[in-house]
Structure formats: C-alpha cells, structure tokens
Coordinates of C-alpha atoms in Angstrom, one line a residue:
M97 CA -5.9 76.4 -47.1
V98 CA -2.7 77.2 -45.4
Y99 CA 1.2 77.0 -46.7
T100 CA 4.4 77.3 -44.5
T101 CA 6.9 80.2 -45.4
S102 CA 8.7 78.3 -47.7
Q103 CA 5.2 77.7 -49.9
F104 CA 4.1 80.5 -49.3
A105 CA 7.7 81.8 -50.8
E106 CA 7.4 78.9 -53.8
M107 CA 3.4 80.5 -54.9
A108 CA 4.3 84.3 -54.4
K109 CA 8.3 83.7 -56.7
V110 CA 9.5 85.5 -53.6
S111 CA 12.4 84.2 -51.5
S112 CA 11.5 83.1 -47.4
R113 CA 13.9 85.3 -46.6
T114 CA 12.0 88.4 -48.2
L115 CA 8.8 87.1 -45.7
R116 CA 10.5 87.3 -42.8
Y117 CA 11.7 90.7 -43.9
Y118 CA 8.1 91.8 -44.7
D119 CA 6.9 90.3 -41.0
K120 CA 10.1 91.7 -38.8
V121 CA 9.3 95.7 -40.3
G122 CA 5.2 95.0 -40.7
L123 CA 4.6 95.1 -43.8
L124 CA 3.7 91.1 -44.4
S125 CA 2.5 89.4 -40.8
P126 CA 1.3 85.4 -40.9
S127 CA -1.8 84.9 -40.4
D128 CA -1.4 81.8 -37.4
Y129 CA 2.2 80.2 -36.2
S130 CA 2.5 77.0 -35.7
E131 CA 2.5 75.1 -32.2
S132 CA 6.5 74.9 -32.8
G133 CA 6.3 78.9 -33.6
Y134 CA 6.1 78.5 -37.6
R135 CA 4.9 81.7 -39.4
L136 CA 1.8 80.3 -41.2
Y137 CA 0.2 81.9 -44.4
T138 CA -3.5 81.3 -46.1
D139 CA -4.3 82.5 -49.4
E140 CA -6.7 85.9 -48.0
D141 CA -3.0 86.5 -47.3
F142 CA -1.8 87.1 -51.0
P143 CA -3.4 89.7 -52.6
R144 CA -1.6 91.7 -49.4
L145 CA 1.9 90.2 -50.7
Q146 CA 1.2 91.2 -54.3
H147 CA 0.1 94.8 -53.5
I148 CA 4.3 94.9 -51.5
L149 CA 5.8 93.4 -54.7
V150 CA 3.8 95.8 -57.0
L151 CA 4.1 99.0 -55.3
K152 CA 8.4 97.8 -54.3
F153 CA 8.2 96.8 -58.4
L154 CA 6.6 101.0 -59.3
G155 CA 9.5 102.0 -57.1
F156 CA 8.2 102.7 -53.2
S157 CA 10.5 102.8 -50.4
L158 CA 8.7 100.2 -47.8
A159 CA 7.9 103.2 -45.8
E160 CA 5.3 104.5 -48.3
I161 CA 4.2 100.6 -49.2
K162 CA 3.9 100.2 -45.3
A163 CA 2.3 103.9 -45.3
F164 CA -0.2 102.9 -48.7
L165 CA -0.8 99.6 -46.3
H166 CA -2.5 101.4 -43.9
N167 CA -3.4 105.2 -44.9
G168 CA -5.8 103.5 -48.2
P169 CA -4.7 104.7 -51.6
T170 CA -5.5 108.1 -51.3
Q171 CA -2.5 109.3 -52.1
L172 CA -1.4 106.9 -54.5
A173 CA -1.9 109.2 -57.3
D174 CA 0.6 111.4 -56.4
R175 CA 3.3 109.6 -55.4
L176 CA 2.5 107.2 -58.9
S177 CA 2.6 111.0 -61.3
Q178 CA 6.2 112.3 -58.5
Q179 CA 7.5 108.1 -59.0
K180 CA 7.2 108.5 -63.0
K181 CA 9.8 112.5 -63.2
L182 CA 12.3 110.5 -60.8
M183 CA 11.8 107.5 -63.8
L184 CA 11.9 110.4 -66.3
A185 CA 15.1 111.5 -64.6
K186 CA 16.3 108.2 -64.6
R187 CA 16.4 108.1 -68.1
A188 CA 17.4 110.8 -69.0
Q189 CA 21.0 110.3 -66.5
L190 CA 21.3 106.9 -68.1
D191 CA 20.5 108.6 -72.0
T192 CA 23.8 110.4 -71.5
V193 CA 25.5 107.8 -69.8
I194 CA 24.6 106.3 -73.4
R195 CA 26.1 109.1 -75.2
A196 CA 29.2 109.3 -72.8
M197 CA 30.5 106.0 -73.9
D198 CA 29.5 105.9 -77.9
K199 CA 32.1 108.8 -77.7
A200 CA 34.5 106.6 -75.8
E201 CA 34.4 103.7 -77.9
H202 CA 34.3 105.9 -81.4
L203 CA 37.4 107.1 -80.2
L204 CA 38.6 103.8 -78.8
Q205 CA 38.3 102.6 -81.9
N206 CA 39.4 105.9 -84.0
A207 CA 42.5 107.5 -81.6
E208 CA 45.8 107.2 -81.8
P209 CA 46.9 104.9 -79.1
H210 CA 48.6 107.9 -77.1
D211 CA 45.7 109.3 -77.3
F212 CA 44.8 108.3 -73.5
E213 CA 44.1 111.9 -72.4
A214 CA 40.7 112.4 -74.0
I215 CA 40.3 108.8 -73.7
V216 CA 40.9 108.9 -69.4
T217 CA 38.5 112.5 -69.9
I218 CA 35.5 110.8 -71.2
M219 CA 35.6 108.0 -68.5
E220 CA 36.0 110.6 -66.0
V221 CA 32.2 112.1 -67.3
I222 CA 30.7 108.7 -67.8
Q223 CA 31.7 107.4 -63.8
M224 CA 30.6 110.6 -63.0
E225 CA 27.3 110.9 -63.8
M226 CA 26.6 107.1 -63.2
K227 CA 27.9 107.9 -59.5
S228 CA 23.9 107.5 -57.7
D229 CA 22.1 111.4 -57.5
W230 CA 18.8 110.5 -55.0
I231 CA 20.2 112.4 -52.4
N232 CA 18.5 114.9 -54.6
N233 CA 15.1 113.8 -53.7
Y234 CA 15.5 114.1 -50.4
L235 CA 17.8 117.4 -50.4
T236 CA 17.7 120.5 -52.3
P237 CA 21.9 121.9 -53.2
E238 CA 21.0 124.3 -50.2
Q239 CA 20.2 122.0 -47.5
R240 CA 22.9 119.8 -49.2
Q241 CA 25.6 122.8 -48.2
T242 CA 23.3 122.8 -44.4
M243 CA 23.7 119.7 -44.0
R244 CA 27.8 119.4 -45.2
G245 CA 28.3 122.1 -43.2
L246 CA 27.2 120.4 -40.2
V247 CA 28.9 117.3 -40.5
E248 CA 32.3 119.1 -40.3
E249 CA 31.5 120.8 -37.4
A250 CA 30.7 117.4 -35.7
Y251 CA 33.0 115.0 -36.9
S252 CA 36.4 115.0 -36.2
P253 CA 38.7 114.6 -39.2
E254 CA 39.4 110.7 -38.1
A255 CA 35.8 109.6 -37.5
W256 CA 34.7 111.6 -40.0
Q257 CA 37.5 109.8 -42.7
R258 CA 36.5 106.5 -40.5
L259 CA 32.5 107.2 -41.7
R260 CA 32.9 108.2 -44.9
A261 CA 35.0 104.5 -45.3
Q262 CA 32.6 102.1 -44.3
G263 CA 30.0 102.4 -47.2
T264 CA 29.4 103.0 -50.6
Q265 CA 26.9 105.7 -52.1
D266 CA 24.6 102.7 -52.3
S267 CA 24.8 101.7 -47.8
A268 CA 24.2 105.8 -47.9
K269 CA 21.6 105.4 -49.5
S270 CA 19.8 102.5 -48.2
F271 CA 20.3 104.8 -44.3
H272 CA 18.8 106.9 -46.3
E273 CA 15.5 104.5 -46.5
E274 CA 15.7 102.9 -43.3
Y275 CA 16.1 106.5 -41.3
E276 CA 12.5 106.8 -43.5
F277 CA 11.0 104.1 -43.2
F278 CA 11.4 104.4 -39.6
R279 CA 10.3 108.7 -39.2
T280 CA 7.4 107.1 -41.3
E281 CA 6.5 105.3 -38.2
L282 CA 7.1 107.6 -35.7
R283 CA 4.3 109.5 -37.3
R284 CA 1.5 107.5 -38.0
L285 CA 2.4 105.6 -33.9
V286 CA 2.4 109.1 -31.9
A287 CA -0.6 110.2 -35.5
E288 CA -2.6 106.7 -33.3
G289 CA -1.6 108.4 -30.4
A290 CA 0.4 105.0 -29.3
N291 CA 1.9 104.0 -25.9
P292 CA 5.6 104.1 -26.1
A293 CA 5.7 100.9 -24.3
D294 CA 4.2 99.1 -26.5
P295 CA 5.2 96.9 -28.7
E296 CA 5.1 97.7 -31.6
A297 CA 6.7 101.7 -30.2
Q298 CA 9.3 99.1 -28.5
K299 CA 10.2 97.4 -32.3
L300 CA 10.9 100.6 -33.5
A301 CA 12.9 102.0 -31.0
T302 CA 15.0 98.6 -31.8
F303 CA 15.2 99.3 -35.4
L304 CA 16.4 102.6 -34.4
T305 CA 19.4 101.7 -32.1
E306 CA 20.3 98.1 -34.4
L307 CA 20.1 101.1 -37.4
N308 CA 22.0 103.8 -35.6
E309 CA 24.6 100.9 -34.0
R310 CA 25.2 100.0 -37.8
R311 CA 26.2 103.3 -38.8
S312 CA 28.7 104.0 -35.9
Q313 CA 30.2 100.8 -36.2
G314 CA 30.8 101.1 -32.4
D315 CA 32.9 103.9 -32.8
P316 CA 32.5 106.3 -30.2
E317 CA 33.5 108.9 -32.0
I318 CA 31.1 108.5 -35.3
L319 CA 29.1 108.1 -32.3
A320 CA 30.2 112.0 -30.2
G321 CA 29.6 113.1 -34.1
M322 CA 26.1 111.7 -34.2
K323 CA 25.1 113.3 -31.1
K324 CA 27.2 116.3 -31.9
S325 CA 25.9 117.1 -35.5
W326 CA 21.6 115.9 -34.5
E327 CA 22.1 118.8 -31.6
G328 CA 23.3 121.0 -34.6
F329 CA 20.0 120.5 -36.1
N330 CA 17.7 120.4 -34.0
R331 CA 19.8 124.1 -33.5
L332 CA 18.7 125.3 -37.5
P333 CA 15.5 127.0 -38.6
D334 CA 13.2 125.3 -39.3
E335 CA 13.1 126.4 -42.9
Q336 CA 16.6 125.0 -43.1
K337 CA 15.5 121.5 -42.1
P338 CA 14.9 119.1 -44.6
A339 CA 11.9 117.6 -44.0
I340 CA 13.4 113.7 -44.4
Y341 CA 14.5 114.7 -40.6
K342 CA 12.2 116.9 -39.1
L343 CA 10.7 115.4 -36.5
S344 CA 8.3 117.9 -34.0
D345 CA 7.7 118.5 -30.0
E346 CA 5.6 115.5 -29.8
E347 CA 7.9 112.9 -31.7
R348 CA 11.3 114.0 -29.8
A349 CA 9.7 113.3 -26.9
F350 CA 8.1 110.1 -28.0
I351 CA 11.8 108.5 -29.6
K352 CA 13.0 109.3 -26.2
Q353 CA 10.3 107.9 -24.1
M354 CA 9.7 104.4 -26.3
C355 CA 13.9 104.0 -25.5
S356 CA 13.8 105.0 -21.8
I357 CA 11.4 102.5 -22.0
M358 CA 14.2 99.7 -24.2
F359 CA 16.9 100.4 -22.5
R360 CA 14.9 99.5 -18.7
T361 CA 13.9 97.3 -20.1
R362 CA 17.3 95.4 -22.0
G363 CA 18.9 97.1 -18.7
R364 CA 16.4 94.7 -16.3
H365 CA 17.1 91.3 -18.3
D366 CA 20.7 91.5 -18.8
G367 CA 20.3 92.0 -14.8
E368 CA 18.6 88.8 -14.6
N369 CA 20.7 87.0 -17.1

C-alpha cells in the first residue's frame, strides 16, 4: 500500500516534519515520488522507521542511528551499554537535584522570614546541578581546558561575547550533535571511497556550510575566530585532540574538495541567475 507523507506520519505517530527531516539527513527516504514530486511511502518503509524511533527513544544520536542502519547492529550491544551508563549517571544527577530540592523545601517551611541567604545558597546548588553536563560525553576535563584555551586565543573579547549571547546550553549541545552527525557521515563517505562531486557528498558539504553559517550568524569576526581556532586545533599534538573533532589528512582533503565543488557549482548558478 502507498501512503502520502501525512498518511504515513499519522500511521507511525510522528509528525510530517519529522519524516521530511529524516529524508533530508538520509535516515529514511521515501520509496517513491508522485508525478508532482510528493513523497510516497509503503509498508516496507515502516520497519525501518520503527527501528529509527526505537534507537532514538534509547537516546542515540541521529548520527549513531544512521551508522547502525548502514553498518548493521554489530556494535549495538556496546553502545547500549554505554548509553545505559550515561542514563545511570543522569539518574544520579537527578537524585542530587531532588535531594537539594528537599532541603530547599524544608528550609522554606522552617526558616525565619529574613533567612534568605541560606535559601539562595540552596537554590544556587539546584541551579548548578540542573545545568547540562552533556559536554562531558565528548571531552575530558583536560580536553575542555585545551579547547577553552584555543577559543580564548582565537576570538576577540567582543566576538566571544556575541557568540556566547547567541545561544544556550541546549543550542550548543544541538550544534555538537549536528557536528557529530557530519563527522560520522564524512568518515563513512571517505571509507567508501566516495567521489566529492557525488550528490551525497555535495549534500554533506551544504550541511556543513549551513551549520557554520548558523554558528557564525554572518558575523565576520566570529567567522575569523572559528577559522583561527580550527587552525590552532590542527597544530595540537594528536593526543590532545578530542576524538569528535579529529580529522585524518584524507578527511580534510575530502572536505576541501567537496566544498570547492559546491562553491563552484553555486557560483555557476548565481551567474546564470
């Protein structure tokens, strides 16, 4: 049976926007298209979507899910174990927050009206505990210090302030998750010996360009800082480079080639318009 995007979304209990995004990032493409160019799904697409939703529910990133779907479940058990450890750590963090809230609640019920200093102290503990520690999943304390030093050297104080003002912990986490998706796809394309001019590689080049554009918001000083920090990163000894950012010479060459092709293609199209 054939379904439109809205019909398939309703059947799977997801949004049409989710299906369009999964198609965009190459997780789940429709089986066919109508003559008008609309996506068409079939019953054969449903098991793959269910697989994606189960892995997403378990906390895997889209990059990890795509790798599992492409390479098979050979490393799924190990990653499930890692994911379980992260969830246990998160539960411990939530337990700490709840204990702090219990103390605050008790203090509020029994404190003198003027005893605000102690109350504020408890509230600060709660706020600190509730801050996302997602970055610990990617960087060791030493690596965080190294990366912080690169940033301080690369950005002017004004550019750094503007960059920090653009987003929250959640937006920074989202950026890193998208970059992780880029790295996973880049690694796969290079391993497969893909051509930088192939549609899939060009799609990845566009993804990287748009990611950097969102990060810089078109600010030339932020762009300059991003470039300088990346150059500083490349000068680091290999053992100091976090794995999520580390690129092989072959991967760097592939990025340069696919982006050069993308910009040349854009230039031709701009000239024709």
